[in-house]
XYZ file of N, CA and C in Angstrom:
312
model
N 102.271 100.198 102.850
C 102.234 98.961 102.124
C 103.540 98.191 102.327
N 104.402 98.989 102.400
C 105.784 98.044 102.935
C 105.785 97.430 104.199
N 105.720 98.554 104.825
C 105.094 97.967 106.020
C 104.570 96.632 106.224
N 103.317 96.773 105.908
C 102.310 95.548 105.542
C 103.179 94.348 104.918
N 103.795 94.714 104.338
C 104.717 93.095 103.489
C 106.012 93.003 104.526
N 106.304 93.944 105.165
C 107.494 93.420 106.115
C 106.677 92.592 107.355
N 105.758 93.255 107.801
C 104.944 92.343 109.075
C 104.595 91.012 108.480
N 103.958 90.857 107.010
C 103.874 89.552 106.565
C 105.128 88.392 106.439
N 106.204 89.049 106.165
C 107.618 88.095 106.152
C 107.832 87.989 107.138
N 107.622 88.295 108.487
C 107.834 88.323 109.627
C 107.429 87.754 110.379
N 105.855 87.258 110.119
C 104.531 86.490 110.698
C 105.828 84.797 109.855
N 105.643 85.009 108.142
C 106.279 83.244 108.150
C 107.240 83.033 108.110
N 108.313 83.804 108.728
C 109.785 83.436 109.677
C 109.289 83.237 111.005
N 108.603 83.759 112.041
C 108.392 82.860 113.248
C 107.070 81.778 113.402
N 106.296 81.493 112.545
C 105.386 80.408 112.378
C 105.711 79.396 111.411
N 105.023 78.079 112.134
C 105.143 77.025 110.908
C 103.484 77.024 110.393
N 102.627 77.583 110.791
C 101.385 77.584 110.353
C 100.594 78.349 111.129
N 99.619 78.810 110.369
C 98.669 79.830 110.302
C 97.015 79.776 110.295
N 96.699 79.504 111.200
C 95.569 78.962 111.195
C 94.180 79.904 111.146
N 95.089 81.216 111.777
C 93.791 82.286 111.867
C 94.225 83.086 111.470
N 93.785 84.575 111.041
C 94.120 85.570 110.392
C 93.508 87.011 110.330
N 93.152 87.530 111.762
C 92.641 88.633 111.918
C 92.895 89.800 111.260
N 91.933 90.361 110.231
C 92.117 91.888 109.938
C 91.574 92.732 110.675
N 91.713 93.573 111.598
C 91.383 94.418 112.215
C 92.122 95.493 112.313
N 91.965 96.282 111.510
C 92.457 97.802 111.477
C 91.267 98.823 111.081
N 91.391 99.481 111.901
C 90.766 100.768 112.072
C 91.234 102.272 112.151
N 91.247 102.930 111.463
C 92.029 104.440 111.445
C 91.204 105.491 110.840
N 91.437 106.783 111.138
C 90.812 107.420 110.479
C 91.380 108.816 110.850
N 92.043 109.063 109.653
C 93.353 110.236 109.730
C 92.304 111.598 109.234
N 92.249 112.713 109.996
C 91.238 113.553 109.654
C 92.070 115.056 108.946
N 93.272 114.658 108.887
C 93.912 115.542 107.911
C 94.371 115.067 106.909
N 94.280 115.344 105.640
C 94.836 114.356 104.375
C 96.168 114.182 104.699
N 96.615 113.102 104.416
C 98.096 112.388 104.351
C 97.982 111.138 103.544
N 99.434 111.273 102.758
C 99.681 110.037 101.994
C 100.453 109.202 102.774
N 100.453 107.557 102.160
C 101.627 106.692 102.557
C 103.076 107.594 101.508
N 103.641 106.713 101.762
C 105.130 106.707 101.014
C 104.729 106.134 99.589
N 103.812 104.975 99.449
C 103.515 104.838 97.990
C 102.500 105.623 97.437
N 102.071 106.924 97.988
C 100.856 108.023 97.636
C 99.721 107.496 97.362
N 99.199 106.516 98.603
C 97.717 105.978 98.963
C 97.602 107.147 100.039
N 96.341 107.753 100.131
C 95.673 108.483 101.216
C 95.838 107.219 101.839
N 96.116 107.971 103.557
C 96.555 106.626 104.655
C 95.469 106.278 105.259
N 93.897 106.712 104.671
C 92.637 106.198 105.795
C 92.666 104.691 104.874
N 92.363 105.034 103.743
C 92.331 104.194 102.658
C 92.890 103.002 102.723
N 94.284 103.142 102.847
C 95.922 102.491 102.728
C 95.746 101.258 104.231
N 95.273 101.711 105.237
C 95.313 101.081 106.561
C 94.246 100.746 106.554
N 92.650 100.983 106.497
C 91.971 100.605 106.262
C 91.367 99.118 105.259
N 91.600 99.457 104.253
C 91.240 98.999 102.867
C 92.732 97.660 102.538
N 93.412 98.457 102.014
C 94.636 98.222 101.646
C 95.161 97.080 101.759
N 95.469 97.593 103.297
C 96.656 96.828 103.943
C 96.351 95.271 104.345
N 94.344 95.570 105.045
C 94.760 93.834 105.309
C 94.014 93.490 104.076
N 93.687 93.995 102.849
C 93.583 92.673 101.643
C 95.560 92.374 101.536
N 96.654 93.338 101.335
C 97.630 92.790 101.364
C 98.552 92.229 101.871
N 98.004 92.364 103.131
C 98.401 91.364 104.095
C 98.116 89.599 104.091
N 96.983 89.948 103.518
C 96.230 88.152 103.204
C 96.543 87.720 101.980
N 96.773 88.650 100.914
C 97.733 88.064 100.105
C 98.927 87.583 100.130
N 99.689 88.514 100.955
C 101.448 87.322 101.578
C 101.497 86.297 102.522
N 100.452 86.449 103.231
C 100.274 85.253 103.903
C 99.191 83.700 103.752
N 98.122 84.201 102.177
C 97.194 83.294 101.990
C 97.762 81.480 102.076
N 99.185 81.374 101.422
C 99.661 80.380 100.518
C 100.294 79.189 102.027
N 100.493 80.300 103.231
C 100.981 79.765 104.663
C 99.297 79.027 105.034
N 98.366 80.142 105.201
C 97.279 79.674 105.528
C 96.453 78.407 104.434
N 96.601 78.680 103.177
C 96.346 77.339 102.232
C 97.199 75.632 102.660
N 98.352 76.115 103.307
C 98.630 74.703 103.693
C 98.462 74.504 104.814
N 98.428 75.282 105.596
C 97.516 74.765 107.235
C 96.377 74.267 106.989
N 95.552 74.456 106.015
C 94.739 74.061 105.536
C 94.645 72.922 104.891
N 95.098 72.717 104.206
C 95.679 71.266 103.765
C 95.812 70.380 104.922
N 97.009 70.725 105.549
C 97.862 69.974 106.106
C 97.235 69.555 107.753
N 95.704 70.078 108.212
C 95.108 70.562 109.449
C 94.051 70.620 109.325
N 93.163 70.843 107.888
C 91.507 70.768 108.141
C 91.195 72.100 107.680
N 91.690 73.240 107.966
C 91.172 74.181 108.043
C 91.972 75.430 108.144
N 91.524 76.530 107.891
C 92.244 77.943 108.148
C 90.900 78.838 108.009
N 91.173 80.087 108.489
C 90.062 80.946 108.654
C 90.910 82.612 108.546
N 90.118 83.049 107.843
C 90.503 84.827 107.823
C 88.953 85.494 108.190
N 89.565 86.486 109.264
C 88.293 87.171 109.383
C 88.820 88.904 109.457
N 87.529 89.267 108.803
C 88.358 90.760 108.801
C 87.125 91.711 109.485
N 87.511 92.531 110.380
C 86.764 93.209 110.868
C 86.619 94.816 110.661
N 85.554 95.332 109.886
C 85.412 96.875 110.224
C 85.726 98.022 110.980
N 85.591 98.618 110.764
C 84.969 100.040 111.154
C 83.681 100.382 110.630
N 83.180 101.696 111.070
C 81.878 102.227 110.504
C 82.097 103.136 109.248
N 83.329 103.005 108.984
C 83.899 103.767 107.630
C 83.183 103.082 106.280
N 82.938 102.490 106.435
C 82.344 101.297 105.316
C 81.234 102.293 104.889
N 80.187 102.564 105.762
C 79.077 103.454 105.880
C 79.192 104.605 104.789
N 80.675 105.456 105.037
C 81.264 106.136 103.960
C 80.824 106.347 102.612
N 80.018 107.280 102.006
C 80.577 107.152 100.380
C 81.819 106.861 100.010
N 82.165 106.226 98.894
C 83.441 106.201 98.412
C 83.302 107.047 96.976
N 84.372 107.561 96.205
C 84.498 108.374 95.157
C 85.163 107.279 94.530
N 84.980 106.281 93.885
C 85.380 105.601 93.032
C 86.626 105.938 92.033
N 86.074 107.681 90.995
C 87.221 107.789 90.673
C 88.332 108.617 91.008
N 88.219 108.876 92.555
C 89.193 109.366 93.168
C 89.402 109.151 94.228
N 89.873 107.484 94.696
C 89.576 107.298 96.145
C 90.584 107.582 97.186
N 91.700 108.128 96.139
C 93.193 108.847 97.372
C 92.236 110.416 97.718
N 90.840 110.694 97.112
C 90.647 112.162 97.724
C 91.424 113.668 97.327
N 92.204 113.231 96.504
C 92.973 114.611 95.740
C 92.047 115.470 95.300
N 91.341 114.604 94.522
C 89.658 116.233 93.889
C 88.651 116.041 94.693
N 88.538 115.043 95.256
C 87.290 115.275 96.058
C 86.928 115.516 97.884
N 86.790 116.745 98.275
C 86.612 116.890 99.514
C 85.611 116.173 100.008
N 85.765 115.093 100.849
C 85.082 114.140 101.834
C 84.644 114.636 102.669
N 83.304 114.024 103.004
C 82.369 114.533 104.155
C 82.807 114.236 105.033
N 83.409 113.307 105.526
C 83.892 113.062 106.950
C 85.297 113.556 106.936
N 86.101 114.052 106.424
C 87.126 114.628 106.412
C 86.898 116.302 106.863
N 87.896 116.179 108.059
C 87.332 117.598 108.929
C 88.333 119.285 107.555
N 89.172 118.097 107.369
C 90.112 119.168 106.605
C 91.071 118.528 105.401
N 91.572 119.207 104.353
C 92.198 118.532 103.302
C 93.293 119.096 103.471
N 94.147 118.626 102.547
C 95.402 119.374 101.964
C 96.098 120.088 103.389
């Protein structure tokens, strides 16, 4: 997630506008691992990162928008989606995942 907010300060120090906004990340870590902020990292890179990525950068893309007609975010999958999710445990600590070859 830091990560993710350092690449975003980084994108509006070398742009004056933002017109497009690809999410495309795909991962799929088959041994449990956390980030540094203790998100399971399928989750964290998956999920996570580009909703928070489009949050530090929405307000760049809102005035290209303004200021140009238009802006566009598009975010693209994986087949992870397909996935059950465990709602109340979606870092996976109690619940062993089917597509997870191994835990802990």
């Amino acid at each position: 997630m830091k990560d993710t907010k350092e690449a975003a300060e980084s994108i509006t120090k070398v742009v004056d506008r933002l017109d497009v906004l690809i999410n495309n990340a795909g991962v799929y870590f088959p041994k449990y691992r956390e980030t540094s902020e203790g998100f399971e990292s399928t989750l964290a890179l998956n999920y996570l990162s580009p909703f928070l990525l489009t949050h530090h950068l929405i307000k760049q893309m809102e005035q290209t928008a303004f200021e140009y007609g238009e802006a566009r975010i598009i975010n693209i999958s994986s087949t992870m989606h397909k996935r059950p999710i465990n709602w109340d445990d979606l870092n996976y600590k109690e619940t062993t995942a089917s597509f997870m070859t191994s835990q802990k």
